[in-house]
PDB file of C-alpha atoms in Angstrom:
ATOM      1  CA  LEU A  16      58.823 -76.220  48.415  1.00 47.00           C
ATOM      2  CA  PHE A  17      58.657 -73.501  45.346  1.00 50.00           C
ATOM      3  CA  ARG A  18      56.195 -70.485  45.110  1.00 51.00           C
ATOM      4  CA  SER A  19      55.282 -68.492  43.741  1.00 55.00           C
ATOM      5  CA  VAL A  20      56.622 -65.173  43.044  1.00 58.00           C
ATOM      6  CA  ILE A  21      54.320 -61.681  43.180  1.00 67.00           C
ATOM      7  CA  VAL A  22      56.612 -60.020  39.356  1.00 85.00           C
ATOM      8  CA  ILE A  23      55.169 -56.007  39.204  1.00 94.00           C
ATOM      9  CA  ARG A  24      57.335 -54.879  35.871  1.00 96.00           C
ATOM     10  CA  CYS A  25      57.368 -50.555  36.045  1.00 97.00           C
ATOM     11  CA  HIS A  26      58.310 -49.187  33.178  1.00 97.00           C
ATOM     12  CA  TYR A  27      59.103 -45.829  31.164  1.00 98.00           C
ATOM     13  CA  THR A  28      56.900 -44.291  27.704  1.00 97.00           C
ATOM     14  CA  ASP A  29      57.536 -41.278  26.740  1.00 96.00           C
ATOM     15  CA  GLY A  30      55.320 -38.080  25.394  1.00 93.00           C
ATOM     16  CA  PRO A  31      54.078 -35.169  25.829  1.00 93.00           C
ATOM     17  CA  HIS A  32      53.600 -34.456  28.594  1.00 92.00           C
ATOM     18  CA  GLY A  33      57.075 -35.008  29.661  1.00 94.00           C
ATOM     19  CA  GLN A  34      58.890 -38.964  30.287  1.00 97.00           C
ATOM     20  CA  LEU A  35      55.573 -41.170  31.885  1.00 98.00           C
ATOM     21  CA  HIS A  36      56.272 -44.105  34.683  1.00 98.00           C
ATOM     22  CA  TRP A  37      54.156 -46.857  35.573  1.00 98.00           C
ATOM     23  CA  ARG A  38      53.965 -49.642  36.639  1.00 98.00           C
ATOM     24  CA  GLU A  39      51.975 -53.260  35.210  1.00 97.00           C
ATOM     25  CA  TRP A  40      50.939 -56.306  36.918  1.00 96.00           C
ATOM     26  CA  GLU A  41      50.362 -59.383  34.541  1.00 93.00           C
ATOM     27  CA  PRO A  42      48.252 -62.164  34.934  1.00 91.00           C
ATOM     28  CA  PRO A  43      48.755 -65.271  34.639  1.00 86.00           C
ATOM     29  CA  GLU A  44      45.218 -64.934  31.533  1.00 86.00           C
ATOM     30  CA  GLU A  45      44.035 -62.050  30.597  1.00 86.00           C
ATOM     31  CA  ILE A  46      40.082 -62.550  30.484  1.00 92.00           C
ATOM     32  CA  GLU A  47      39.019 -59.118  31.867  1.00 94.00           C
ATOM     33  CA  ARG A  48      39.619 -55.485  29.863  1.00 95.00           C
ATOM     34  CA  PRO A  49      43.445 -53.887  31.313  1.00 97.00           C
ATOM     35  CA  LEU A  50      42.054 -51.247  34.763  1.00 98.00           C
ATOM     36  CA  LEU A  51      44.277 -48.457  35.472  1.00 98.00           C
ATOM     37  CA  CYS A  52      44.895 -47.678  38.414  1.00 98.00           C
ATOM     38  CA  LEU A  53      44.943 -43.684  39.131  1.00 98.00           C
ATOM     39  CA  HIS A  54      45.955 -42.501  42.703  1.00 97.00           C
ATOM     40  CA  PRO A  55      46.028 -39.677  45.251  1.00 94.00           C
ATOM     41  CA  ALA A  56      47.545 -37.356  44.833  1.00 90.00           C
ATOM     42  CA  PRO A  57      50.961 -36.767  46.740  1.00 88.00           C
ATOM     43  CA  PHE A  58      50.898 -40.625  46.352  1.00 93.00           C
ATOM     44  CA  SER A  59      52.178 -41.832  43.763  1.00 96.00           C
ATOM     45  CA  GLY A  60      51.103 -45.213  41.192  1.00 96.00           C
ATOM     46  CA  LEU A  61      53.397 -47.164  43.652  1.00 96.00           C
ATOM     47  CA  PHE A  62      50.072 -46.171  46.500  1.00 96.00           C
ATOM     48  CA  PHE A  63      48.553 -50.090  44.706  1.00 97.00           C
ATOM     49  CA  THR A  64      50.791 -52.143  44.164  1.00 94.00           C
ATOM     50  CA  ALA A  65      49.950 -54.301  47.646  1.00 94.00           C
ATOM     51  CA  ALA A  66      45.627 -54.582  45.319  1.00 95.00           C
ATOM     52  CA  MET A  67      47.445 -55.334  41.781  1.00 96.00           C
ATOM     53  CA  PRO A  68      47.779 -58.294  42.349  1.00 93.00           C
ATOM     54  CA  LEU A  69      43.828 -58.862  44.234  1.00 93.00           C
ATOM     55  CA  LEU A  70      42.711 -56.876  41.091  1.00 95.00           C
ATOM     56  CA  GLY A  71      44.172 -57.841  38.396  1.00 93.00           C
ATOM     57  CA  ALA A  72      43.416 -62.121  38.795  1.00 91.00           C
ATOM     58  CA  ARG A  73      42.246 -61.717  35.119  1.00 94.00           C
ATOM     59  CA  ARG A  74      43.187 -58.753  34.237  1.00 95.00           C
ATOM     60  CA  ALA A  75      46.018 -56.515  33.558  1.00 96.00           C
ATOM     61  CA  VAL A  76      46.702 -53.607  35.931  1.00 97.00           C
ATOM     62  CA  ILE A  77      48.298 -50.671  35.064  1.00 98.00           C
ATOM     63  CA  SER A  78      48.899 -48.532  37.708  1.00 98.00           C
ATOM     64  CA  PRO A  79      50.879 -44.732  36.489  1.00 98.00           C
ATOM     65  CA  ASP A  80      52.632 -41.729  37.968  1.00 98.00           C
ATOM     66  CA  TYR A  81      51.152 -38.109  36.696  1.00 97.00           C
ATOM     67  CA  PRO A  82      53.546 -35.882  35.647  1.00 96.00           C
ATOM     68  CA  GLY A  83      55.088 -34.282  39.035  1.00 94.00           C
ATOM     69  CA  TYR A  84      55.339 -37.838  41.058  1.00 95.00           C
ATOM     70  CA  GLY A  85      56.901 -40.392  41.699  1.00 95.00           C
ATOM     71  CA  GLY A  86      59.811 -41.273  38.771  1.00 96.00           C
ATOM     72  CA  SER A  87      57.493 -39.449  35.977  1.00 97.00           C
ATOM     73  CA  ALA A  88      58.983 -36.545  34.610  1.00 96.00           C
ATOM     74  CA  PRO A  89      58.246 -33.458  37.162  1.00 93.00           C
ATOM     75  CA  ALA A  90      54.904 -31.481  35.778  1.00 88.00           C
ATOM     76  CA  GLY A  91      54.968 -27.655  34.274  1.00 82.00           C
ATOM     77  CA  GLU A  92      53.632 -24.784  36.432  1.00 84.00           C
ATOM     78  CA  GLU A  93      50.978 -25.943  38.417  1.00 85.00           C
ATOM     79  CA  PRO A  94      48.984 -28.827  36.271  1.00 91.00           C
ATOM     80  CA  THR A  95      45.153 -29.077  36.968  1.00 92.00           C
ATOM     81  CA  ILE A  96      43.812 -32.729  36.512  1.00 94.00           C
ATOM     82  CA  ALA A  97      42.542 -31.660  33.109  1.00 95.00           C
ATOM     83  CA  ASP A  98      46.669 -32.200  32.747  1.00 95.00           C
ATOM     84  CA  TYR A  99      47.493 -34.984  34.892  1.00 97.00           C
ATOM     85  CA  ALA A 100      43.858 -36.523  32.380  1.00 97.00           C
ATOM     86  CA  ALA A 101      45.522 -35.123  28.915  1.00 97.00           C
ATOM     87  CA  ALA A 102      49.410 -37.033  30.166  1.00 97.00           C
ATOM     88  CA  MET A 103      47.508 -40.161  31.409  1.00 98.00           C
ATOM     89  CA  ILE A 104      44.719 -40.717  27.863  1.00 98.00           C
ATOM     90  CA  ASP A 105      48.380 -40.156  26.157  1.00 97.00           C
ATOM     91  CA  LEU A 106      50.055 -42.864  27.887  1.00 98.00           C
ATOM     92  CA  LEU A 107      46.878 -45.091  27.145  1.00 97.00           C
ATOM     93  CA  GLU A 108      47.379 -43.995  23.992  1.00 97.00           C
ATOM     94  CA  SER A 109      51.034 -44.970  23.340  1.00 97.00           C
ATOM     95  CA  LEU A 110      49.958 -48.757  25.176  1.00 97.00           C
ATOM     96  CA  LYS A 111      47.533 -49.017  22.703  1.00 96.00           C
ATOM     97  CA  LEU A 112      45.507 -50.518  25.006  1.00 92.00           C
ATOM     98  CA  GLY A 113      41.768 -50.201  24.521  1.00 92.00           C
ATOM     99  CA  ARG A 114      39.090 -49.023  25.988  1.00 96.00           C
ATOM    100  CA  VAL A 115      40.225 -50.068  29.199  1.00 98.00           C
ATOM    101  CA  ASP A 116      38.145 -49.588  32.696  1.00 98.00           C
ATOM    102  CA  VAL A 117      39.259 -46.739  35.327  1.00 98.00           C
ATOM    103  CA  LEU A 118      39.222 -46.686  39.517  1.00 98.00           C
ATOM    104  CA  GLY A 119      40.291 -43.591  40.841  1.00 97.00           C
ATOM    105  CA  PHE A 120      41.273 -43.036  44.225  1.00 96.00           C
ATOM    106  CA  HIS A 121      40.572 -39.350  45.714  1.00 92.00           C
ATOM    107  CA  THR A 122      42.444 -37.987  44.423  1.00 92.00           C
ATOM    108  CA  GLY A 123      42.667 -40.233  40.922  1.00 96.00           C
ATOM    109  CA  CYS A 124      38.487 -40.010  41.666  1.00 95.00           C
ATOM    110  CA  LEU A 125      39.001 -36.414  40.038  1.00 94.00           C
ATOM    111  CA  VAL A 126      41.146 -37.244  37.578  1.00 97.00           C
ATOM    112  CA  GLY A 127      39.117 -40.443  36.184  1.00 97.00           C
ATOM    113  CA  ALA A 128      35.602 -38.185  35.772  1.00 96.00           C
ATOM    114  CA  GLU A 129      38.336 -35.552  33.481  1.00 97.00           C
ATOM    115  CA  MET A 130      39.285 -38.501  31.213  1.00 98.00           C
ATOM    116  CA  ALA A 131      35.399 -39.873  30.900  1.00 97.00           C
ATOM    117  CA  LEU A 132      35.302 -36.015  29.654  1.00 97.00           C
ATOM    118  CA  LEU A 133      37.975 -36.096  27.691  1.00 97.00           C
ATOM    119  CA  ALA A 134      38.414 -39.069  25.588  1.00 97.00           C
ATOM    120  CA  PRO A 135      35.171 -41.751  27.194  1.00 97.00           C
ATOM    121  CA  GLU A 136      36.212 -43.967  23.765  1.00 97.00           C
ATOM    122  CA  HIS A 137      39.376 -45.475  25.852  1.00 97.00           C
ATOM    123  CA  MET A 138      37.001 -45.885  29.563  1.00 96.00           C
ATOM    124  CA  ARG A 139      34.458 -48.488  29.690  1.00 96.00           C
ATOM    125  CA  ARG A 140      33.728 -48.977  33.624  1.00 97.00           C
ATOM    126  CA  LEU A 141      35.189 -45.321  35.902  1.00 97.00           C
ATOM    127  CA  VAL A 142      35.436 -46.630  39.535  1.00 96.00           C
ATOM    128  CA  LEU A 143      35.657 -43.632  42.378  1.00 95.00           C
ATOM    129  CA  VAL A 144      36.693 -44.384  45.926  1.00 95.00           C
ATOM    130  CA  ASP A 145      36.829 -41.693  48.023  1.00 89.00           C
ATOM    131  CA  VAL A 146      35.275 -39.032  45.789  1.00 85.00           C
ATOM    132  CA  PRO A 147      36.611 -35.920  46.938  1.00 74.00           C
ATOM    133  CA  TYR A 148      34.072 -33.207  47.932  1.00 75.00           C
ATOM    134  CA  PHE A 149      35.005 -30.143  49.758  1.00 73.00           C
ATOM    135  CA  THR A 150      33.102 -26.652  49.991  1.00 78.00           C
ATOM    136  CA  GLY A 151      34.527 -22.770  50.531  1.00 80.00           C
ATOM    137  CA  GLY A 152      38.309 -22.018  52.575  1.00 83.00           C
ATOM    138  CA  VAL A 153      38.120 -26.495  52.854  1.00 81.00           C
ATOM    139  CA  GLN A 154      37.973 -26.561  49.186  1.00 77.00           C
ATOM    140  CA  GLN A 155      40.391 -24.157  48.559  1.00 81.00           C
ATOM    141  CA  GLY A 156      43.074 -25.109  51.118  1.00 78.00           C
ATOM    142  CA  MET A 157      42.343 -29.118  50.121  1.00 71.00           C
ATOM    143  CA  LEU A 158      43.654 -28.477  46.394  1.00 70.00           C
ATOM    144  CA  GLU A 159      46.752 -26.295  47.473  1.00 73.00           C
ATOM    145  CA  ARG A 160      47.252 -28.599  49.022  1.00 68.00           C
ATOM    146  CA  ALA A 161      46.886 -31.467  46.419  1.00 66.00           C
ATOM    147  CA  SER A 162      47.895 -30.098  43.482  1.00 66.00           C
ATOM    148  CA  GLN A 163      51.690 -29.645  43.811  1.00 68.00           C
ATOM    149  CA  PRO A 164      54.088 -32.584  44.304  1.00 67.00           C
ATOM    150  CA  LEU A 165      55.459 -33.798  48.051  1.00 66.00           C
ATOM    151  CA  GLN A 166      58.710 -32.473  48.756  1.00 71.00           C
ATOM    152  CA  LEU A 167      61.475 -33.654  50.998  1.00 73.00           C
ATOM    153  CA  SER A 168      63.699 -32.896  52.637  1.00 77.00           C
ATOM    154  CA  GLY A 169      65.827 -35.232  55.041  1.00 77.00           C
ATOM    155  CA  ASP A 170      64.219 -33.243  57.609  1.00 80.00           C
ATOM    156  CA  ALA A 171      61.765 -35.523  59.155  1.00 76.00           C
ATOM    157  CA  GLN A 172      59.193 -33.034  59.933  1.00 79.00           C
ATOM    158  CA  CYS A 173      58.260 -32.290  56.251  1.00 74.00           C
ATOM    159  CA  ILE A 174      55.905 -34.957  56.647  1.00 73.00           C
ATOM    160  CA  ALA A 175      54.420 -33.777  59.210  1.00 75.00           C
ATOM    161  CA  PRO A 176      51.149 -32.424  57.513  1.00 69.00           C
ATOM    162  CA  LEU A 177      51.114 -34.871  55.077  1.00 67.00           C
ATOM    163  CA  LEU A 178      50.693 -37.063  58.155  1.00 67.00           C
ATOM    164  CA  ASP A 179      47.999 -34.169  59.298  1.00 68.00           C
ATOM    165  CA  SER A 180      46.395 -34.823  56.417  1.00 62.00           C
ATOM    166  CA  VAL A 181      45.410 -38.559  55.903  1.00 58.00           C
ATOM    167  CA  VAL A 182      45.724 -39.736  60.113  1.00 56.00           C
ATOM    168  CA  GLY A 183      44.620 -36.511  61.899  1.00 51.00           C
ATOM    169  CA  GLY A 184      41.588 -35.423  58.873  1.00 48.00           C
TER     170      GLY A 184
END
């Protein structure tokens, strides 16, 4: 029996924010506008890999890595949400996709909202999933952790803080 194979292609695009890595799912027939998926920090666009074929039954799905995450080039000193949004806008402009739908998950909600403020002409719809909302000291601590790329070493304990934040709350 012939089994269909799901193929998600990986690409790199050079731009003002360095080399950006992104994944692409192409449907058998593209009917809807493309969907740009924005990942939560400190993860990468790989976060959406399992969902891309489901989200893309009728549309292309693009899942980039922010500067400093996944396969993208390192970010500058202390990048901001606006920096990530600008990099995603530059990616959209280089791909010449026209207006796209944007799905942001957690930190991706912030990036997507900033994109809507900076370049609404590139966006048709914005879907925000798991909007991060924190106040006071919790907000400052989350901001500090979320704005730093995940640093991995050979020691398994290096992921303990990430595990605690994801599983332990």
